[in-house]
Amino acid sequence: MVISGTKLAQELGTNRSEVWRLAQQLRGLGVDIVGRPATGYQLRTVPDLLLPDMVAPQVAGTIFSKHIHHYYRIGSTNAAGMEAAAAGAPEGSVFLAEEQLAGRGRGANQWQSARSAGIYCSVVLRPPWPPSDALIVSLAAGLAVQAAVREIDPRLEPDLKWPNDLLIKGKKFCGILTEMNAEATRVRHLVVGIGINVNQRSFPVDLQEIATSLRLESGTEWSRVELCAGLLKSLDREYRSLLEASGARQSILRRFEENSTMVRGKTVTVEDNGGLEGVTNGLDERGFLKLETSSGPRIVLSGTVRLKT
Amino acid sequence: MNQKEIKELIEFLIEKDIAEFELERGDVKMRIKRGCYAAPVHEVQTVPASGAAAAPVVAAVPPRAPKPAAEENLHLVRSPIVGTYYESPTPGAPPFVKPGDVVEMGQVICIVEAMKLMNEIESDAAGEIVKMLVKNGQPIEYNQELFAVRVRA
């Protein structure tokens, strides 16, 4: 559909040169607008940007619909979320970025955050729990991503790696890092940061063996807006059931075990704690990974778990 | 008996100021003894205790922290969560605090991580860090003592 500059100007309550200026500005942001001489403007494709106006209507009715913040470029959405939460940002605040310059990972790891190829999303939660009860959110977030991906492409088989990495055919496409600020008996705020490789067509040589994207695995381009909305909806579902439903914790533990091939009967190594090795034996009631080692049963609290090859 | 129940039991004992408690039920045998300075000690025998101090073990007995001198007005900052103790925001970065540093109430003094959840631990007292009671990378039990702070008069 081609719309004349005069009509656009009328509807916007401005003049034609201002319409031209706005169109230029939108083009600069990646919007595909064609200008047709003597006829008008045509919007060829809507850009797949994680703009609040695009995401919010799709997550109406969730705790995430009211306070979505979008950045074209940011240091880290988690850092922004923690800062805003400390300053009083309400529960359900969402921080989305097209590009992260210092995406946080566990320890010294960084998250590669190429521009508009992935989803870099942090959300603020304020559960009325003691801090030790909040650990379950780590597992719930992984399940939420897995569900959102499956909903869009049921052919993909995203696998959960404890505590919450997501892999396809052994390569990682999603990482989750949660940061918490708590008093001794009560959580003040939690910021759950989720990085998903969506439309990357390739990775640097040093990552090719361990990283992948949804596009590489499915062969098609994904709508990041659709996936982001799906993710927020399934996060909302998990979080609300934790707040409201009895048995939600047990459900998360059970579903995690059902949806992770690595959590039972696999020989793994744990990087931390001086290099532990053993056979996985499910999760304990807190969500920690149980391991049978040559020197008896152990519980893994943290650290990178790797399948032994 | 799970961790949460044990926690509740310990809290109950503290609340009622009960010094010693013993329980035997099925394969669970528990003895809790509260001292003046030592952390509540609990032993659960469902999992064989491990010899290696650095290994993550369920219900490991918190090491009896070196008892800070009693004459001083020392406050012990404890961990509200089970996990791995980190003294700095990222490996290689300078630690949040070191002995001799003066901290404010609410200042972040370390991180305890479990399951990729990084918990910022704040000092719940203002004063001088006298002693760090745990080592970087060490597994931490619930309520374990992390720092001794000489409370500002």
PDB file of N, CA and C in Angstrom, chain A residues 82 106-108 130-139 162-165 172 174-185 188-190 272-273 276 284-288 296-303, chain B residues 1-4 7 11 46-52 54-59 78-84 86 89-91 106 108 111-122 124 137-142:
ATOM      1  N   MET A  82      19.301  -4.395  37.545  1.00  0.00           N
ATOM      2  CA  MET A  82      19.683  -4.333  38.958  1.00  0.00           C
ATOM      3  C   MET A  82      19.677  -2.892  39.455  1.00  0.00           C
ATOM      4  N   ARG A 106      28.352 -16.142  33.638  1.00  0.00           N
ATOM      5  CA  ARG A 106      28.804 -16.597  34.929  1.00  0.00           C
ATOM      6  C   ARG A 106      30.311 -16.405  35.022  1.00  0.00           C
ATOM      7  N   GLY A 107      30.783 -15.989  36.192  1.00  0.00           N
ATOM      8  CA  GLY A 107      32.204 -15.792  36.387  1.00  0.00           C
ATOM      9  C   GLY A 107      32.739 -14.763  35.420  1.00  0.00           C
ATOM     10  N   ALA A 108      33.829 -15.108  34.739  1.00  0.00           N
ATOM     11  CA  ALA A 108      34.446 -14.144  33.838  1.00  0.00           C
ATOM     12  C   ALA A 108      33.863 -14.234  32.430  1.00  0.00           C
ATOM     13  N   PRO A 130      11.941 -15.905  51.421  1.00  0.00           N
ATOM     14  CA  PRO A 130      13.318 -15.835  51.903  1.00  0.00           C
ATOM     15  C   PRO A 130      14.263 -16.153  50.742  1.00  0.00           C
ATOM     16  N   PRO A 131      15.499 -15.647  50.787  1.00  0.00           N
ATOM     17  CA  PRO A 131      16.404 -15.800  49.642  1.00  0.00           C
ATOM     18  C   PRO A 131      16.601 -17.246  49.182  1.00  0.00           C
ATOM     19  N   SER A 132      16.643 -18.189  50.122  1.00  0.00           N
ATOM     20  CA  SER A 132      16.936 -19.562  49.702  1.00  0.00           C
ATOM     21  C   SER A 132      15.800 -20.154  48.860  1.00  0.00           C
ATOM     22  N   ASP A 133      14.606 -19.612  48.967  1.00  0.00           N
ATOM     23  CA  ASP A 133      13.492 -20.100  48.157  1.00  0.00           C
ATOM     24  C   ASP A 133      13.550 -19.600  46.714  1.00  0.00           C
ATOM     25  N   ALA A 134      14.412 -18.615  46.468  1.00  0.00           N
ATOM     26  CA  ALA A 134      14.418 -17.987  45.140  1.00  0.00           C
ATOM     27  C   ALA A 134      15.193 -18.796  44.098  1.00  0.00           C
ATOM     28  N   LEU A 135      15.984 -19.768  44.561  1.00  0.00           N
ATOM     29  CA  LEU A 135      16.819 -20.528  43.621  1.00  0.00           C
ATOM     30  C   LEU A 135      16.007 -21.211  42.527  1.00  0.00           C
ATOM     31  N   ILE A 136      14.786 -21.584  42.861  1.00  0.00           N
ATOM     32  CA  ILE A 136      13.935 -22.319  41.916  1.00  0.00           C
ATOM     33  C   ILE A 136      13.695 -21.502  40.641  1.00  0.00           C
ATOM     34  N   VAL A 137      13.787 -20.177  40.760  1.00  0.00           N
ATOM     35  CA  VAL A 137      13.566 -19.307  39.596  1.00  0.00           C
ATOM     36  C   VAL A 137      14.591 -19.603  38.502  1.00  0.00           C
ATOM     37  N   SER A 138      15.805 -19.978  38.919  1.00  0.00           N
ATOM     38  CA  SER A 138      16.848 -20.340  37.961  1.00  0.00           C
ATOM     39  C   SER A 138      16.384 -21.477  37.053  1.00  0.00           C
ATOM     40  N   LEU A 139      15.783 -22.494  37.639  1.00  0.00           N
ATOM     41  CA  LEU A 139      15.318 -23.643  36.861  1.00  0.00           C
ATOM     42  C   LEU A 139      14.067 -23.273  36.062  1.00  0.00           C
ATOM     43  N   TRP A 162      21.652 -28.517  33.334  1.00  0.00           N
ATOM     44  CA  TRP A 162      21.583 -27.938  34.681  1.00  0.00           C
ATOM     45  C   TRP A 162      22.657 -26.893  34.878  1.00  0.00           C
ATOM     46  N   PRO A 163      22.373 -25.737  35.502  1.00  0.00           N
ATOM     47  CA  PRO A 163      21.049 -25.401  36.014  1.00  0.00           C
ATOM     48  C   PRO A 163      20.094 -24.819  34.965  1.00  0.00           C
ATOM     49  N   ASN A 164      20.606 -24.122  33.925  1.00  0.00           N
ATOM     50  CA  ASN A 164      19.623 -23.542  33.002  1.00  0.00           C
ATOM     51  C   ASN A 164      20.162 -23.137  31.635  1.00  0.00           C
ATOM     52  N   ASP A 165      21.237 -23.752  31.189  1.00  0.00           N
ATOM     53  CA  ASP A 165      21.649 -23.525  29.800  1.00  0.00           C
ATOM     54  C   ASP A 165      20.688 -24.275  28.891  1.00  0.00           C
ATOM     55  N   LYS A 172      25.178 -24.609  22.631  1.00  0.00           N
ATOM     56  CA  LYS A 172      24.392 -23.699  23.456  1.00  0.00           C
ATOM     57  C   LYS A 172      23.779 -22.568  22.628  1.00  0.00           C
ATOM     58  N   CYS A 174      21.213 -20.591  24.484  1.00  0.00           N
ATOM     59  CA  CYS A 174      20.625 -19.691  25.484  1.00  0.00           C
ATOM     60  C   CYS A 174      21.341 -19.827  26.815  1.00  0.00           C
ATOM     61  N   GLY A 175      21.603 -18.686  27.435  1.00  0.00           N
ATOM     62  CA  GLY A 175      22.210 -18.669  28.760  1.00  0.00           C
ATOM     63  C   GLY A 175      21.400 -17.763  29.678  1.00  0.00           C
ATOM     64  N   ILE A 176      21.345 -18.131  30.932  1.00  0.00           N
ATOM     65  CA  ILE A 176      20.535 -17.374  31.890  1.00  0.00           C
ATOM     66  C   ILE A 176      21.363 -17.084  33.131  1.00  0.00           C
ATOM     67  N   LEU A 177      21.343 -15.834  33.548  1.00  0.00           N
ATOM     68  CA  LEU A 177      22.059 -15.458  34.763  1.00  0.00           C
ATOM     69  C   LEU A 177      21.125 -14.622  35.627  1.00  0.00           C
ATOM     70  N   THR A 178      20.967 -15.042  36.873  1.00  0.00           N
ATOM     71  CA  THR A 178      20.061 -14.334  37.770  1.00  0.00           C
ATOM     72  C   THR A 178      20.867 -13.632  38.848  1.00  0.00           C
ATOM     73  N   GLU A 179      20.505 -12.412  39.130  1.00  0.00           N
ATOM     74  CA  GLU A 179      21.175 -11.680  40.205  1.00  0.00           C
ATOM     75  C   GLU A 179      20.136 -11.319  41.248  1.00  0.00           C
ATOM     76  N   MET A 180      20.560 -11.395  42.500  1.00  0.00           N
ATOM     77  CA  MET A 180      19.594 -11.195  43.581  1.00  0.00           C
ATOM     78  C   MET A 180      20.137 -10.230  44.613  1.00  0.00           C
ATOM     79  N   ASN A 181      19.230  -9.424  45.138  1.00  0.00           N
ATOM     80  CA  ASN A 181      19.551  -8.586  46.279  1.00  0.00           C
ATOM     81  C   ASN A 181      18.540  -8.940  47.355  1.00  0.00           C
ATOM     82  N   ALA A 182      19.034  -9.317  48.532  1.00  0.00           N
ATOM     83  CA  ALA A 182      18.128  -9.808  49.564  1.00  0.00           C
ATOM     84  C   ALA A 182      18.582  -9.390  50.941  1.00  0.00           C
ATOM     85  N   GLU A 183      17.597  -9.253  51.831  1.00  0.00           N
ATOM     86  CA  GLU A 183      17.908  -9.179  53.248  1.00  0.00           C
ATOM     87  C   GLU A 183      18.039 -10.607  53.744  1.00  0.00           C
ATOM     88  N   ALA A 184      18.380 -10.774  55.014  1.00  0.00           N
ATOM     89  CA  ALA A 184      18.609 -12.118  55.531  1.00  0.00           C
ATOM     90  C   ALA A 184      17.377 -13.013  55.368  1.00  0.00           C
ATOM     91  N   THR A 185      16.198 -12.444  55.482  1.00  0.00           N
ATOM     92  CA  THR A 185      15.002 -13.281  55.480  1.00  0.00           C
ATOM     93  C   THR A 185      14.056 -12.989  54.318  1.00  0.00           C
ATOM     94  N   ARG A 188      14.704  -8.758  48.193  1.00  0.00           N
ATOM     95  CA  ARG A 188      14.262  -7.416  47.778  1.00  0.00           C
ATOM     96  C   ARG A 188      13.925  -7.452  46.295  1.00  0.00           C
ATOM     97  N   HIS A 189      14.892  -7.875  45.497  1.00  0.00           N
ATOM     98  CA  HIS A 189      14.580  -8.048  44.079  1.00  0.00           C
ATOM     99  C   HIS A 189      15.493  -9.083  43.448  1.00  0.00           C
ATOM    100  N   LEU A 190      14.968  -9.646  42.372  1.00  0.00           N
ATOM    101  CA  LEU A 190      15.694 -10.602  41.559  1.00  0.00           C
ATOM    102  C   LEU A 190      15.698 -10.051  40.148  1.00  0.00           C
ATOM    103  N   ASP A 272      33.986 -26.616  38.672  1.00  0.00           N
ATOM    104  CA  ASP A 272      34.365 -26.010  39.946  1.00  0.00           C
ATOM    105  C   ASP A 272      34.679 -27.077  40.994  1.00  0.00           C
ATOM    106  N   ASN A 273      34.964 -26.625  42.169  1.00  0.00           N
ATOM    107  CA  ASN A 273      35.193 -27.529  43.285  1.00  0.00           C
ATOM    108  C   ASN A 273      36.279 -28.548  42.980  1.00  0.00           C
ATOM    109  N   LEU A 276      35.118 -32.232  39.888  1.00  0.00           N
ATOM    110  CA  LEU A 276      34.363 -33.384  40.365  1.00  0.00           C
ATOM    111  C   LEU A 276      33.944 -34.217  39.162  1.00  0.00           C
ATOM    112  N   ASP A 284      17.822 -32.719  43.848  1.00  0.00           N
ATOM    113  CA  ASP A 284      17.279 -32.827  45.206  1.00  0.00           C
ATOM    114  C   ASP A 284      16.113 -31.843  45.359  1.00  0.00           C
ATOM    115  N   GLU A 285      15.525 -31.773  46.553  1.00  0.00           N
ATOM    116  CA  GLU A 285      14.291 -31.004  46.694  1.00  0.00           C
ATOM    117  C   GLU A 285      14.504 -29.504  46.568  1.00  0.00           C
ATOM    118  N   ARG A 286      15.777 -29.062  46.579  1.00  0.00           N
ATOM    119  CA  ARG A 286      16.040 -27.635  46.381  1.00  0.00           C
ATOM    120  C   ARG A 286      16.374 -27.319  44.930  1.00  0.00           C
ATOM    121  N   GLY A 287      16.580 -28.388  44.142  1.00  0.00           N
ATOM    122  CA  GLY A 287      16.945 -28.185  42.748  1.00  0.00           C
ATOM    123  C   GLY A 287      18.426 -28.394  42.474  1.00  0.00           C
ATOM    124  N   PHE A 288      19.176 -28.746  43.508  1.00  0.00           N
ATOM    125  CA  PHE A 288      20.599 -29.001  43.306  1.00  0.00           C
ATOM    126  C   PHE A 288      20.788 -30.352  42.607  1.00  0.00           C
ATOM    127  N   GLY A 296      31.310 -41.519  46.852  1.00  0.00           N
ATOM    128  CA  GLY A 296      29.988 -41.377  47.467  1.00  0.00           C
ATOM    129  C   GLY A 296      29.156 -40.284  46.832  1.00  0.00           C
ATOM    130  N   PRO A 297      27.931 -40.105  47.339  1.00  0.00           N
ATOM    131  CA  PRO A 297      27.038 -39.111  46.744  1.00  0.00           C
ATOM    132  C   PRO A 297      27.485 -37.687  47.051  1.00  0.00           C
ATOM    133  N   ARG A 298      27.308 -36.821  46.095  1.00  0.00           N
ATOM    134  CA  ARG A 298      27.634 -35.403  46.266  1.00  0.00           C
ATOM    135  C   ARG A 298      26.486 -34.558  45.742  1.00  0.00           C
ATOM    136  N   ILE A 299      26.438 -33.356  46.240  1.00  0.00           N
ATOM    137  CA  ILE A 299      25.444 -32.401  45.761  1.00  0.00           C
ATOM    138  C   ILE A 299      26.190 -31.252  45.104  1.00  0.00           C
ATOM    139  N   VAL A 300      25.824 -30.935  43.880  1.00  0.00           N
ATOM    140  CA  VAL A 300      26.469 -29.826  43.174  1.00  0.00           C
ATOM    141  C   VAL A 300      25.610 -28.573  43.350  1.00  0.00           C
ATOM    142  N   LEU A 301      26.227 -27.528  43.904  1.00  0.00           N
ATOM    143  CA  LEU A 301      25.508 -26.276  44.152  1.00  0.00           C
ATOM    144  C   LEU A 301      25.633 -25.312  42.990  1.00  0.00           C
ATOM    145  N   SER A 302      26.810 -25.343  42.348  1.00  0.00           N
ATOM    146  CA  SER A 302      27.050 -24.416  41.246  1.00  0.00           C
ATOM    147  C   SER A 302      28.180 -24.988  40.408  1.00  0.00           C
ATOM    148  N   GLY A 303      28.507 -24.279  39.350  1.00  0.00           N
ATOM    149  CA  GLY A 303      29.611 -24.732  38.517  1.00  0.00           C
ATOM    150  C   GLY A 303      29.119 -25.218  37.176  1.00  0.00           C
TER     151      GLY A 303
ATOM    152  N   MET B   1      13.741 -35.842  56.467  1.00  0.00           N
ATOM    153  CA  MET B   1      13.740 -34.424  56.859  1.00  0.00           C
ATOM    154  C   MET B   1      14.556 -33.615  55.853  1.00  0.00           C
ATOM    155  N   ASN B   2      13.982 -32.609  55.271  1.00  0.00           N
ATOM    156  CA  ASN B   2      14.726 -31.849  54.278  1.00  0.00           C
ATOM    157  C   ASN B   2      15.366 -30.598  54.892  1.00  0.00           C
ATOM    158  N   GLN B   3      16.115 -29.948  54.051  1.00  0.00           N
ATOM    159  CA  GLN B   3      16.896 -28.788  54.479  1.00  0.00           C
ATOM    160  C   GLN B   3      16.004 -27.725  55.115  1.00  0.00           C
ATOM    161  N   LYS B   4      14.820 -27.553  54.513  1.00  0.00           N
ATOM    162  CA  LYS B   4      13.921 -26.500  54.972  1.00  0.00           C
ATOM    163  C   LYS B   4      13.425 -26.808  56.389  1.00  0.00           C
ATOM    164  N   LYS B   7      16.110 -26.259  58.792  1.00  0.00           N
ATOM    165  CA  LYS B   7      16.243 -24.817  58.990  1.00  0.00           C
ATOM    166  C   LYS B   7      15.207 -24.319  59.987  1.00  0.00           C
ATOM    167  N   GLU B  11      15.712 -22.670  63.655  1.00  0.00           N
ATOM    168  CA  GLU B  11      15.154 -21.363  64.001  1.00  0.00           C
ATOM    169  C   GLU B  11      14.271 -21.453  65.254  1.00  0.00           C
ATOM    170  N   THR B  46      22.033 -39.087  56.491  1.00  0.00           N
ATOM    171  CA  THR B  46      21.501 -39.735  55.296  1.00  0.00           C
ATOM    172  C   THR B  46      22.540 -39.776  54.189  1.00  0.00           C
ATOM    173  N   VAL B  47      23.456 -38.826  54.198  1.00  0.00           N
ATOM    174  CA  VAL B  47      24.518 -38.809  53.200  1.00  0.00           C
ATOM    175  C   VAL B  47      25.835 -38.957  53.939  1.00  0.00           C
ATOM    176  N   PRO B  48      26.658 -39.927  53.503  1.00  0.00           N
ATOM    177  CA  PRO B  48      27.940 -40.089  54.196  1.00  0.00           C
ATOM    178  C   PRO B  48      28.720 -38.795  54.152  1.00  0.00           C
ATOM    179  N   ALA B  49      29.272 -38.431  55.265  1.00  0.00           N
ATOM    180  CA  ALA B  49      30.063 -37.209  55.303  1.00  0.00           C
ATOM    181  C   ALA B  49      31.286 -37.386  54.435  1.00  0.00           C
ATOM    182  N   SER B  50      31.714 -36.293  53.872  1.00  0.00           N
ATOM    183  CA  SER B  50      32.850 -36.371  52.965  1.00  0.00           C
ATOM    184  C   SER B  50      34.118 -35.911  53.665  1.00  0.00           C
ATOM    185  N   GLY B  51      35.224 -36.465  53.212  1.00  0.00           N
ATOM    186  CA  GLY B  51      36.497 -36.060  53.802  1.00  0.00           C
ATOM    187  C   GLY B  51      36.990 -34.749  53.236  1.00  0.00           C
ATOM    188  N   ALA B  52      36.731 -34.560  51.943  1.00  0.00           N
ATOM    189  CA  ALA B  52      37.280 -33.374  51.292  1.00  0.00           C
ATOM    190  C   ALA B  52      36.502 -32.127  51.702  1.00  0.00           C
ATOM    191  N   ALA B  54      36.631 -29.167  50.552  1.00  0.00           N
ATOM    192  CA  ALA B  54      36.243 -28.251  49.478  1.00  0.00           C
ATOM    193  C   ALA B  54      35.087 -28.788  48.638  1.00  0.00           C
ATOM    194  N   ALA B  55      34.691 -30.037  48.901  1.00  0.00           N
ATOM    195  CA  ALA B  55      33.669 -30.622  48.041  1.00  0.00           C
ATOM    196  C   ALA B  55      32.275 -30.215  48.495  1.00  0.00           C
ATOM    197  N   PRO B  56      31.353 -30.059  47.542  1.00  0.00           N
ATOM    198  CA  PRO B  56      29.991 -29.704  47.913  1.00  0.00           C
ATOM    199  C   PRO B  56      29.261 -30.928  48.458  1.00  0.00           C
ATOM    200  N   VAL B  57      28.794 -30.864  49.656  1.00  0.00           N
ATOM    201  CA  VAL B  57      28.142 -31.993  50.298  1.00  0.00           C
ATOM    202  C   VAL B  57      26.872 -31.497  50.947  1.00  0.00           C
ATOM    203  N   VAL B  58      25.824 -32.291  50.823  1.00  0.00           N
ATOM    204  CA  VAL B  58      24.590 -31.871  51.455  1.00  0.00           C
ATOM    205  C   VAL B  58      24.780 -31.898  52.965  1.00  0.00           C
ATOM    206  N   ALA B  59      24.224 -30.920  53.612  1.00  0.00           N
ATOM    207  CA  ALA B  59      24.233 -30.863  55.054  1.00  0.00           C
ATOM    208  C   ALA B  59      25.618 -31.051  55.648  1.00  0.00           C
ATOM    209  N   ARG B  78      26.306 -13.500  58.352  1.00  0.00           N
ATOM    210  CA  ARG B  78      26.045 -14.879  57.946  1.00  0.00           C
ATOM    211  C   ARG B  78      25.432 -14.940  56.547  1.00  0.00           C
ATOM    212  N   SER B  79      25.534 -16.117  55.932  1.00  0.00           N
ATOM    213  CA  SER B  79      24.964 -16.278  54.593  1.00  0.00           C
ATOM    214  C   SER B  79      23.507 -16.709  54.686  1.00  0.00           C
ATOM    215  N   PRO B  80      22.607 -16.004  53.975  1.00  0.00           N
ATOM    216  CA  PRO B  80      21.189 -16.384  53.992  1.00  0.00           C
ATOM    217  C   PRO B  80      20.884 -17.502  53.005  1.00  0.00           C
ATOM    218  N   ILE B  81      21.944 -18.051  52.388  1.00  0.00           N
ATOM    219  CA  ILE B  81      21.703 -18.954  51.270  1.00  0.00           C
ATOM    220  C   ILE B  81      22.866 -19.946  51.170  1.00  0.00           C
ATOM    221  N   VAL B  82      22.561 -21.142  50.664  1.00  0.00           N
ATOM    222  CA  VAL B  82      23.586 -22.144  50.389  1.00  0.00           C
ATOM    223  C   VAL B  82      24.236 -21.801  49.052  1.00  0.00           C
ATOM    224  N   GLY B  83      25.532 -22.025  48.910  1.00  0.00           N
ATOM    225  CA  GLY B  83      26.135 -21.764  47.607  1.00  0.00           C
ATOM    226  C   GLY B  83      27.641 -21.685  47.654  1.00  0.00           C
ATOM    227  N   THR B  84      28.200 -21.090  46.620  1.00  0.00           N
ATOM    228  CA  THR B  84      29.648 -20.934  46.522  1.00  0.00           C
ATOM    229  C   THR B  84      29.996 -19.480  46.800  1.00  0.00           C
ATOM    230  N   TYR B  86      32.020 -16.064  46.691  1.00  0.00           N
ATOM    231  CA  TYR B  86      32.950 -15.298  45.859  1.00  0.00           C
ATOM    232  C   TYR B  86      33.286 -13.979  46.529  1.00  0.00           C
ATOM    233  N   PRO B  89      33.440  -9.396  42.412  1.00  0.00           N
ATOM    234  CA  PRO B  89      32.339  -9.440  41.456  1.00  0.00           C
ATOM    235  C   PRO B  89      32.617 -10.352  40.261  1.00  0.00           C
ATOM    236  N   THR B  90      33.865 -10.368  39.797  1.00  0.00           N
ATOM    237  CA  THR B  90      34.255 -11.298  38.736  1.00  0.00           C
ATOM    238  C   THR B  90      35.643 -11.838  39.084  1.00  0.00           C
ATOM    239  N   PRO B  91      35.966 -13.073  38.616  1.00  0.00           N
ATOM    240  CA  PRO B  91      37.272 -13.634  38.948  1.00  0.00           C
ATOM    241  C   PRO B  91      38.379 -12.688  38.512  1.00  0.00           C
ATOM    242  N   GLY B 106      24.412  -2.432  54.758  1.00  0.00           N
ATOM    243  CA  GLY B 106      23.820  -2.541  53.430  1.00  0.00           C
ATOM    244  C   GLY B 106      24.833  -2.566  52.292  1.00  0.00           C
ATOM    245  N   VAL B 108      27.458  -4.128  49.822  1.00  0.00           N
ATOM    246  CA  VAL B 108      27.693  -5.482  49.318  1.00  0.00           C
ATOM    247  C   VAL B 108      29.124  -5.895  49.652  1.00  0.00           C
ATOM    248  N   ILE B 111      29.612 -12.246  47.191  1.00  0.00           N
ATOM    249  CA  ILE B 111      28.532 -12.894  46.444  1.00  0.00           C
ATOM    250  C   ILE B 111      28.512 -14.366  46.828  1.00  0.00           C
ATOM    251  N   VAL B 112      27.332 -14.899  47.052  1.00  0.00           N
ATOM    252  CA  VAL B 112      27.192 -16.349  47.205  1.00  0.00           C
ATOM    253  C   VAL B 112      26.327 -16.829  46.040  1.00  0.00           C
ATOM    254  N   GLU B 113      26.896 -17.748  45.258  1.00  0.00           N
ATOM    255  CA  GLU B 113      26.205 -18.222  44.062  1.00  0.00           C
ATOM    256  C   GLU B 113      25.735 -19.656  44.206  1.00  0.00           C
ATOM    257  N   ALA B 114      24.516 -19.911  43.761  1.00  0.00           N
ATOM    258  CA  ALA B 114      24.055 -21.282  43.586  1.00  0.00           C
ATOM    259  C   ALA B 114      23.206 -21.311  42.335  1.00  0.00           C
ATOM    260  N   MET B 115      23.361 -22.315  41.537  1.00  0.00           N
ATOM    261  CA  MET B 115      22.566 -22.500  40.318  1.00  0.00           C
ATOM    262  C   MET B 115      22.512 -21.249  39.447  1.00  0.00           C
ATOM    263  N   LYS B 116      23.649 -20.620  39.267  1.00  0.00           N
ATOM    264  CA  LYS B 116      23.740 -19.410  38.441  1.00  0.00           C
ATOM    265  C   LYS B 116      22.836 -18.288  38.944  1.00  0.00           C
ATOM    266  N   LEU B 117      22.572 -18.306  40.222  1.00  0.00           N
ATOM    267  CA  LEU B 117      21.907 -17.173  40.852  1.00  0.00           C
ATOM    268  C   LEU B 117      22.936 -16.523  41.770  1.00  0.00           C
ATOM    269  N   MET B 118      23.268 -15.276  41.432  1.00  0.00           N
ATOM    270  CA  MET B 118      24.295 -14.568  42.185  1.00  0.00           C
ATOM    271  C   MET B 118      23.617 -13.726  43.257  1.00  0.00           C
ATOM    272  N   ASN B 119      23.897 -14.068  44.506  1.00  0.00           N
ATOM    273  CA  ASN B 119      23.260 -13.349  45.603  1.00  0.00           C
ATOM    274  C   ASN B 119      24.245 -12.365  46.212  1.00  0.00           C
ATOM    275  N   GLU B 120      23.919 -11.108  46.086  1.00  0.00           N
ATOM    276  CA  GLU B 120      24.763 -10.082  46.707  1.00  0.00           C
ATOM    277  C   GLU B 120      24.530 -10.113  48.209  1.00  0.00           C
ATOM    278  N   ILE B 121      25.579 -10.373  48.977  1.00  0.00           N
ATOM    279  CA  ILE B 121      25.427 -10.378  50.429  1.00  0.00           C
ATOM    280  C   ILE B 121      25.848  -9.007  50.963  1.00  0.00           C
ATOM    281  N   GLU B 122      24.949  -8.439  51.758  1.00  0.00           N
ATOM    282  CA  GLU B 122      25.234  -7.121  52.317  1.00  0.00           C
ATOM    283  C   GLU B 122      25.652  -7.255  53.771  1.00  0.00           C
ATOM    284  N   ASP B 124      25.195  -6.501  57.463  1.00  0.00           N
ATOM    285  CA  ASP B 124      24.057  -6.041  58.272  1.00  0.00           C
ATOM    286  C   ASP B 124      24.555  -5.340  59.532  1.00  0.00           C
ATOM    287  N   GLY B 137      35.651 -19.213  46.598  1.00  0.00           N
ATOM    288  CA  GLY B 137      35.343 -20.478  45.933  1.00  0.00           C
ATOM    289  C   GLY B 137      34.852 -21.575  46.863  1.00  0.00           C
ATOM    290  N   GLN B 138      34.795 -21.283  48.147  1.00  0.00           N
ATOM    291  CA  GLN B 138      34.405 -22.300  49.131  1.00  0.00           C
ATOM    292  C   GLN B 138      32.886 -22.495  49.144  1.00  0.00           C
ATOM    293  N   PRO B 139      32.414 -23.760  49.283  1.00  0.00           N
ATOM    294  CA  PRO B 139      30.969 -23.959  49.448  1.00  0.00           C
ATOM    295  C   PRO B 139      30.501 -23.503  50.826  1.00  0.00           C
ATOM    296  N   ILE B 140      29.349 -22.856  50.842  1.00  0.00           N
ATOM    297  CA  ILE B 140      28.835 -22.222  52.055  1.00  0.00           C
ATOM    298  C   ILE B 140      27.503 -22.851  52.433  1.00  0.00           C
ATOM    299  N   GLU B 141      27.325 -23.109  53.702  1.00  0.00           N
ATOM    300  CA  GLU B 141      26.045 -23.618  54.194  1.00  0.00           C
ATOM    301  C   GLU B 141      25.128 -22.451  54.563  1.00  0.00           C
ATOM    302  N   TYR B 142      23.859 -22.763  54.658  1.00  0.00           N
ATOM    303  CA  TYR B 142      22.895 -21.794  55.133  1.00  0.00           C
ATOM    304  C   TYR B 142      23.313 -21.302  56.522  1.00  0.00           C
TER     305      TYR B 142
END
